[in-house]
Amino acid sequence: MRMAVAGGTGWVGKLVVEKARAADHEVVVMSRSTGVDLTTGAGLDEALRGVDVVIDVVNIETLSRKAAVGFFETTTRHLLAAEQKAGVKHHVALSIVGVDRVDSGYYAGKRRQEELVLAGPIPATVLRATQFHEFAAQVLARVPGPVKVAPVMVTRPVAAADVAAELVRLAEGPAQGLGPEIAGPEVLRLADMMRRVAPGKLVLSLPLPGAAARAMARDGLLPVGQFRQGGITFEKWAATR
């Protein structure tokens, strides 16, 4: 198949590209560095020529509801319009487990992305994944100083490589709409994950105010019902960092 990966130069996108090529698919990498700007639509028509399926893992780092909704609405509309013009047969989008239960600014953007994809002109599949193993290190990097503060958060972290493989598997098949979620093999607390990747650091776990924080502290980020389970544990991933 000829697959296009939107956000293919990001750290998740690179894994998707790697998995797709390993499965003998022809891959088109779409990012600003390859001449495609999803915020304007520039370069999309040329990039999607002859493409069978698009895997969308484009992302923005923001806590702002306005910025997140604006970004995902703009990029998704441009993608879907160009895909319809090019005759793309399947659109696969990566989303987040709990996006419909945790009302944060960023999650509002992902919900809008899901709405557009599932109601769009291209047969679609949405894969919701839990937090990646790398999430703990990302939180550590955002918190300055010797003492690290972690919000109380319960998750079932999954390896990004497992998610990338699942995205490619879904892209190879028919559209499923909102498909089965994917999560890791164990339930962990964010503070414990941070302590594992930064031994010797003082990590404090504190509850944050607000409904979104309360949902994250309970089961708002855990899969509901049946889900696909990744095979790489957090400990195995941390040991190979």
mmCIF file of C-alpha atoms in Angstrom:
data_model
loop_
_atom_site.group_PDB
_atom_site.id
_atom_site.type_symbol
_atom_site.label_atom_id
_atom_site.label_comp_id
_atom_site.label_asym_id
_atom_site.label_seq_id
_atom_site.Cartn_x
_atom_site.Cartn_y
_atom_site.Cartn_z
ATOM 1 C CA MET A 1 0.000 0.000 0.000
ATOM 2 C CA ARG A 2 0.986 3.622 -0.397
ATOM 3 C CA MET A 3 0.671 5.192 3.057
ATOM 4 C CA ALA A 4 1.082 8.843 4.002
ATOM 5 C CA VAL A 5 2.051 9.687 7.578
ATOM 6 C CA ALA A 6 1.016 13.165 8.731
ATOM 7 C CA GLY A 7 3.513 14.246 11.375
ATOM 8 C CA GLY A 8 5.918 11.604 10.105
ATOM 9 C CA THR A 9 9.051 13.350 11.394
ATOM 10 C CA GLY A 10 7.827 13.537 15.007
ATOM 11 C CA TRP A 11 8.954 10.966 17.543
ATOM 12 C CA VAL A 12 5.760 8.921 17.175
ATOM 13 C CA GLY A 13 5.586 9.548 13.452
ATOM 14 C CA LYS A 14 9.090 8.191 12.929
ATOM 15 C CA LEU A 15 8.039 4.917 14.575
ATOM 16 C CA VAL A 16 4.960 4.691 12.346
ATOM 17 C CA VAL A 17 7.106 5.279 9.257
ATOM 18 C CA GLU A 18 9.546 2.621 10.438
ATOM 19 C CA LYS A 19 6.785 0.060 11.077
ATOM 20 C CA ALA A 20 5.079 0.786 7.753
ATOM 21 C CA ARG A 21 8.303 0.401 5.774
ATOM 22 C CA ALA A 22 9.145 -2.793 7.634
ATOM 23 C CA ALA A 23 5.785 -4.140 6.438
ATOM 24 C CA ASP A 24 6.822 -3.317 2.827
ATOM 25 C CA HIS A 25 4.491 -0.355 2.383
ATOM 26 C CA GLU A 26 5.496 2.684 0.353
ATOM 27 C CA VAL A 27 5.549 5.628 2.758
ATOM 28 C CA VAL A 28 5.086 9.337 2.137
ATOM 29 C CA VAL A 29 6.297 11.430 5.079
ATOM 30 C CA MET A 30 4.254 14.597 5.500
ATOM 31 C CA SER A 31 5.682 17.424 7.603
ATOM 32 C CA ARG A 32 6.894 20.967 7.132
ATOM 33 C CA SER A 33 10.414 19.666 6.582
ATOM 34 C CA THR A 34 9.173 17.635 3.600
ATOM 35 C CA GLY A 35 7.200 20.532 2.129
ATOM 36 C CA VAL A 36 3.763 19.867 3.600
ATOM 37 C CA ASP A 37 2.131 22.380 5.948
ATOM 38 C CA LEU A 38 -1.089 21.045 7.436
ATOM 39 C CA THR A 39 -1.982 24.394 8.980
ATOM 40 C CA THR A 40 -2.253 25.968 5.522
ATOM 41 C CA GLY A 41 -2.753 22.924 3.307
ATOM 42 C CA ALA A 42 0.360 23.740 1.286
ATOM 43 C CA GLY A 43 1.897 20.695 -0.404
ATOM 44 C CA LEU A 44 -0.953 18.335 0.451
ATOM 45 C CA ASP A 45 -2.244 17.738 -3.066
ATOM 46 C CA GLU A 46 1.136 16.637 -4.357
ATOM 47 C CA ALA A 47 1.944 14.528 -1.284
ATOM 48 C CA LEU A 48 -1.352 12.622 -1.434
ATOM 49 C CA ARG A 49 -1.160 11.722 -5.107
ATOM 50 C CA GLY A 50 -1.724 7.951 -5.373
ATOM 51 C CA VAL A 51 -1.984 7.480 -1.589
ATOM 52 C CA ASP A 52 -4.294 4.709 -0.331
ATOM 53 C CA VAL A 53 -4.389 5.542 3.377
ATOM 54 C CA VAL A 54 -3.343 8.410 5.649
ATOM 55 C CA ILE A 55 -2.143 7.897 9.229
ATOM 56 C CA ASP A 56 -2.464 11.139 11.182
ATOM 57 C CA VAL A 57 -0.187 11.528 14.221
ATOM 58 C CA VAL A 58 0.340 15.285 13.929
ATOM 59 C CA ASN A 59 0.463 17.023 17.308
ATOM 60 C CA ILE A 60 0.765 20.312 19.145
ATOM 61 C CA GLU A 61 2.100 20.880 22.649
ATOM 62 C CA THR A 62 -0.335 23.192 24.417
ATOM 63 C CA LEU A 63 -2.649 23.338 27.411
ATOM 64 C CA SER A 64 -4.782 26.045 25.790
ATOM 65 C CA ARG A 65 -8.252 24.919 24.750
ATOM 66 C CA LYS A 66 -8.436 27.586 22.032
ATOM 67 C CA ALA A 67 -5.032 26.680 20.587
ATOM 68 C CA ALA A 68 -5.698 22.925 20.673
ATOM 69 C CA VAL A 69 -9.153 23.118 19.103
ATOM 70 C CA GLY A 70 -7.946 25.575 16.490
ATOM 71 C CA PHE A 71 -4.937 23.459 15.544
ATOM 72 C CA PHE A 72 -6.687 20.101 15.271
ATOM 73 C CA GLU A 73 -9.715 21.552 13.496
ATOM 74 C CA THR A 74 -7.553 23.328 10.928
ATOM 75 C CA THR A 75 -5.165 20.466 10.208
ATOM 76 C CA THR A 76 -7.922 17.856 10.085
ATOM 77 C CA ARG A 77 -10.100 19.887 7.723
ATOM 78 C CA HIS A 78 -7.167 20.432 5.376
ATOM 79 C CA LEU A 79 -6.247 16.763 5.459
ATOM 80 C CA LEU A 80 -9.755 15.457 4.835
ATOM 81 C CA ALA A 81 -10.417 17.892 1.995
ATOM 82 C CA ALA A 82 -7.166 16.987 0.257
ATOM 83 C CA GLU A 83 -7.763 13.270 0.829
ATOM 84 C CA GLN A 84 -11.204 13.484 -0.769
ATOM 85 C CA LYS A 85 -9.700 15.272 -3.762
ATOM 86 C CA ALA A 86 -6.946 12.656 -4.070
ATOM 87 C CA GLY A 87 -9.229 9.641 -3.681
ATOM 88 C CA VAL A 88 -7.717 8.402 -0.410
ATOM 89 C CA LYS A 89 -9.654 5.371 0.822
ATOM 90 C CA HIS A 90 -8.941 5.336 4.577
ATOM 91 C CA HIS A 91 -7.991 7.871 7.254
ATOM 92 C CA VAL A 92 -6.480 6.619 10.535
ATOM 93 C CA ALA A 93 -6.132 9.056 13.435
ATOM 94 C CA LEU A 94 -4.376 8.668 16.772
ATOM 95 C CA SER A 95 -6.306 9.912 19.813
ATOM 96 C CA ILE A 96 -6.250 9.424 23.587
ATOM 97 C CA VAL A 97 -8.008 7.062 25.977
ATOM 98 C CA GLY A 98 -10.323 9.097 28.197
ATOM 99 C CA VAL A 99 -10.575 12.024 25.793
ATOM 100 C CA ASP A 100 -14.351 11.913 26.234
ATOM 101 C CA ARG A 101 -14.146 11.816 30.047
ATOM 102 C CA VAL A 102 -11.383 14.318 30.851
ATOM 103 C CA ASP A 103 -12.288 17.900 29.999
ATOM 104 C CA SER A 104 -8.878 19.509 29.612
ATOM 105 C CA GLY A 105 -7.972 22.106 27.014
ATOM 106 C CA TYR A 106 -5.760 19.780 24.981
ATOM 107 C CA TYR A 107 -8.306 16.974 25.131
ATOM 108 C CA ALA A 108 -10.963 19.345 23.780
ATOM 109 C CA GLY A 109 -8.811 19.678 20.673
ATOM 110 C CA LYS A 110 -8.511 15.921 20.307
ATOM 111 C CA ARG A 111 -12.272 15.528 20.728
ATOM 112 C CA ARG A 112 -12.813 18.006 17.922
ATOM 113 C CA GLN A 113 -10.393 16.058 15.757
ATOM 114 C CA GLU A 114 -12.320 12.843 16.424
ATOM 115 C CA GLU A 115 -15.633 14.509 15.571
ATOM 116 C CA LEU A 116 -14.357 15.776 12.230
ATOM 117 C CA VAL A 117 -12.697 12.495 11.299
ATOM 118 C CA LEU A 118 -15.656 10.276 12.169
ATOM 119 C CA ALA A 119 -18.152 12.566 10.407
ATOM 120 C CA GLY A 120 -15.867 13.278 7.465
ATOM 121 C CA PRO A 121 -15.982 12.198 3.818
ATOM 122 C CA ILE A 122 -13.223 9.563 4.156
ATOM 123 C CA PRO A 123 -13.839 6.137 5.783
ATOM 124 C CA ALA A 124 -11.994 6.469 9.071
ATOM 125 C CA THR A 125 -10.567 4.684 12.079
ATOM 126 C CA VAL A 126 -9.733 6.381 15.376
ATOM 127 C CA LEU A 127 -7.281 4.647 17.713
ATOM 128 C CA ARG A 128 -7.321 5.869 21.306
ATOM 129 C CA ALA A 129 -4.112 5.119 23.211
ATOM 130 C CA THR A 130 -3.110 5.645 26.825
ATOM 131 C CA GLN A 131 -0.099 7.775 27.809
ATOM 132 C CA PHE A 132 3.192 6.636 26.314
ATOM 133 C CA HIS A 133 6.019 5.366 28.497
ATOM 134 C CA GLU A 134 7.926 8.513 27.505
ATOM 135 C CA PHE A 135 5.302 10.681 29.194
ATOM 136 C CA ALA A 136 7.041 10.453 32.578
ATOM 137 C CA ALA A 137 10.300 11.833 31.179
ATOM 138 C CA GLN A 138 8.393 14.597 29.376
ATOM 139 C CA VAL A 139 6.756 15.721 32.627
ATOM 140 C CA LEU A 140 10.131 15.669 34.391
ATOM 141 C CA ALA A 141 11.620 17.921 31.715
ATOM 142 C CA ARG A 142 8.810 20.461 32.088
ATOM 143 C CA VAL A 143 9.254 20.867 35.843
ATOM 144 C CA PRO A 144 12.318 22.998 36.727
ATOM 145 C CA GLY A 145 14.361 22.619 39.875
ATOM 146 C CA PRO A 146 15.605 19.686 41.984
ATOM 147 C CA VAL A 147 12.160 18.820 43.353
ATOM 148 C CA LYS A 148 9.729 17.440 40.798
ATOM 149 C CA VAL A 149 5.990 17.727 41.340
ATOM 150 C CA ALA A 150 3.713 15.208 39.662
ATOM 151 C CA PRO A 151 -0.058 15.534 39.466
ATOM 152 C CA VAL A 152 -1.905 12.573 40.925
ATOM 153 C CA MET A 153 -2.521 10.531 37.791
ATOM 154 C CA VAL A 154 -3.375 6.889 37.216
ATOM 155 C CA THR A 155 -2.646 5.486 33.777
ATOM 156 C CA ARG A 156 -1.895 2.275 31.931
ATOM 157 C CA PRO A 157 1.177 3.402 29.977
ATOM 158 C CA VAL A 158 1.890 1.891 26.585
ATOM 159 C CA ALA A 159 5.002 1.742 24.447
ATOM 160 C CA ALA A 160 4.932 4.126 21.494
ATOM 161 C CA ALA A 161 6.315 1.310 19.357
ATOM 162 C CA ASP A 162 3.279 -0.831 20.188
ATOM 163 C CA VAL A 163 0.956 2.032 19.232
ATOM 164 C CA ALA A 164 2.814 2.626 15.965
ATOM 165 C CA ALA A 165 2.486 -1.040 15.043
ATOM 166 C CA GLU A 166 -1.238 -0.959 15.816
ATOM 167 C CA LEU A 167 -1.752 2.144 13.670
ATOM 168 C CA VAL A 168 -0.128 0.417 10.715
ATOM 169 C CA ARG A 169 -2.180 -2.737 11.303
ATOM 170 C CA LEU A 170 -5.387 -0.714 11.327
ATOM 171 C CA ALA A 171 -4.319 1.166 8.198
ATOM 172 C CA GLU A 172 -3.923 -2.136 6.375
ATOM 173 C CA GLY A 173 -7.558 -3.070 7.004
ATOM 174 C CA PRO A 174 -11.011 -1.560 6.509
ATOM 175 C CA ALA A 175 -12.224 1.510 8.384
ATOM 176 C CA GLN A 176 -13.615 0.733 11.851
ATOM 177 C CA GLY A 177 -14.840 4.107 13.065
ATOM 178 C CA LEU A 178 -13.994 4.385 16.752
ATOM 179 C CA GLY A 179 -11.889 1.256 17.091
ATOM 180 C CA PRO A 180 -10.718 -0.715 20.123
ATOM 181 C CA GLU A 181 -8.458 1.223 22.474
ATOM 182 C CA ILE A 182 -4.846 0.285 23.124
ATOM 183 C CA ALA A 183 -3.161 0.357 26.543
ATOM 184 C CA GLY A 184 -0.155 -1.078 28.304
ATOM 185 C CA PRO A 185 -0.036 -4.229 30.420
ATOM 186 C CA GLU A 186 -0.044 -2.571 33.863
ATOM 187 C CA VAL A 187 -1.724 0.227 35.826
ATOM 188 C CA LEU A 188 0.790 2.723 37.265
ATOM 189 C CA ARG A 189 0.871 6.116 38.948
ATOM 190 C CA LEU A 190 2.672 8.933 37.187
ATOM 191 C CA ALA A 191 4.837 9.791 40.208
ATOM 192 C CA ASP A 192 6.143 6.220 40.391
ATOM 193 C CA MET A 193 6.982 6.305 36.678
ATOM 194 C CA MET A 194 8.882 9.569 37.144
ATOM 195 C CA ARG A 195 10.872 8.140 40.064
ATOM 196 C CA ARG A 196 11.832 5.139 37.930
ATOM 197 C CA VAL A 197 13.198 7.209 35.050
ATOM 198 C CA ALA A 198 14.939 9.721 37.347
ATOM 199 C CA PRO A 199 16.342 7.778 40.309
ATOM 200 C CA GLY A 200 17.602 10.047 43.064
ATOM 201 C CA LYS A 201 15.196 12.861 42.192
ATOM 202 C CA LEU A 202 12.649 13.921 44.786
ATOM 203 C CA VAL A 203 9.220 13.498 43.194
ATOM 204 C CA LEU A 204 6.160 14.728 45.061
ATOM 205 C CA SER A 205 2.675 13.659 44.032
ATOM 206 C CA LEU A 206 0.056 16.351 44.571
ATOM 207 C CA PRO A 207 -3.648 16.463 43.694
ATOM 208 C CA LEU A 208 -4.584 19.312 41.376
ATOM 209 C CA PRO A 209 -7.865 21.243 41.471
ATOM 210 C CA GLY A 210 -10.570 20.881 38.856
ATOM 211 C CA ALA A 211 -12.768 18.191 37.351
ATOM 212 C CA ALA A 212 -10.178 17.151 34.753
ATOM 213 C CA ALA A 213 -7.517 16.579 37.429
ATOM 214 C CA ARG A 214 -9.945 14.577 39.558
ATOM 215 C CA ALA A 215 -10.808 12.374 36.586
ATOM 216 C CA MET A 216 -7.113 11.751 35.865
ATOM 217 C CA ALA A 217 -6.526 10.833 39.504
ATOM 218 C CA ARG A 218 -9.210 8.155 39.383
ATOM 219 C CA ASP A 219 -9.944 6.061 36.293
ATOM 220 C CA GLY A 220 -10.539 8.729 33.654
ATOM 221 C CA LEU A 221 -7.430 7.738 31.682
ATOM 222 C CA LEU A 222 -7.930 3.981 31.865
ATOM 223 C CA PRO A 223 -9.477 1.950 29.039
ATOM 224 C CA VAL A 224 -13.090 0.872 29.390
ATOM 225 C CA GLY A 225 -14.182 -2.606 28.348
ATOM 226 C CA GLN A 226 -12.121 -4.636 25.898
ATOM 227 C CA PHE A 227 -8.875 -3.165 24.586
ATOM 228 C CA ARG A 228 -5.731 -4.241 22.791
ATOM 229 C CA GLN A 229 -2.826 -4.674 25.175
ATOM 230 C CA GLY A 230 0.698 -3.655 24.295
ATOM 231 C CA GLY A 231 3.420 -6.124 25.146
ATOM 232 C CA ILE A 232 6.193 -3.839 26.418
ATOM 233 C CA THR A 233 6.039 -3.094 30.138
ATOM 234 C CA PHE A 234 7.154 0.233 31.546
ATOM 235 C CA GLU A 235 10.000 -1.458 33.419
ATOM 236 C CA LYS A 236 11.265 -3.161 30.264
ATOM 237 C CA TRP A 237 11.132 0.136 28.387
ATOM 238 C CA ALA A 238 12.866 2.049 31.210
ATOM 239 C CA ALA A 239 15.637 -0.539 31.428
ATOM 240 C CA THR A 240 16.573 0.055 27.787
ATOM 241 C CA ARG A 241 16.543 3.853 27.819
#
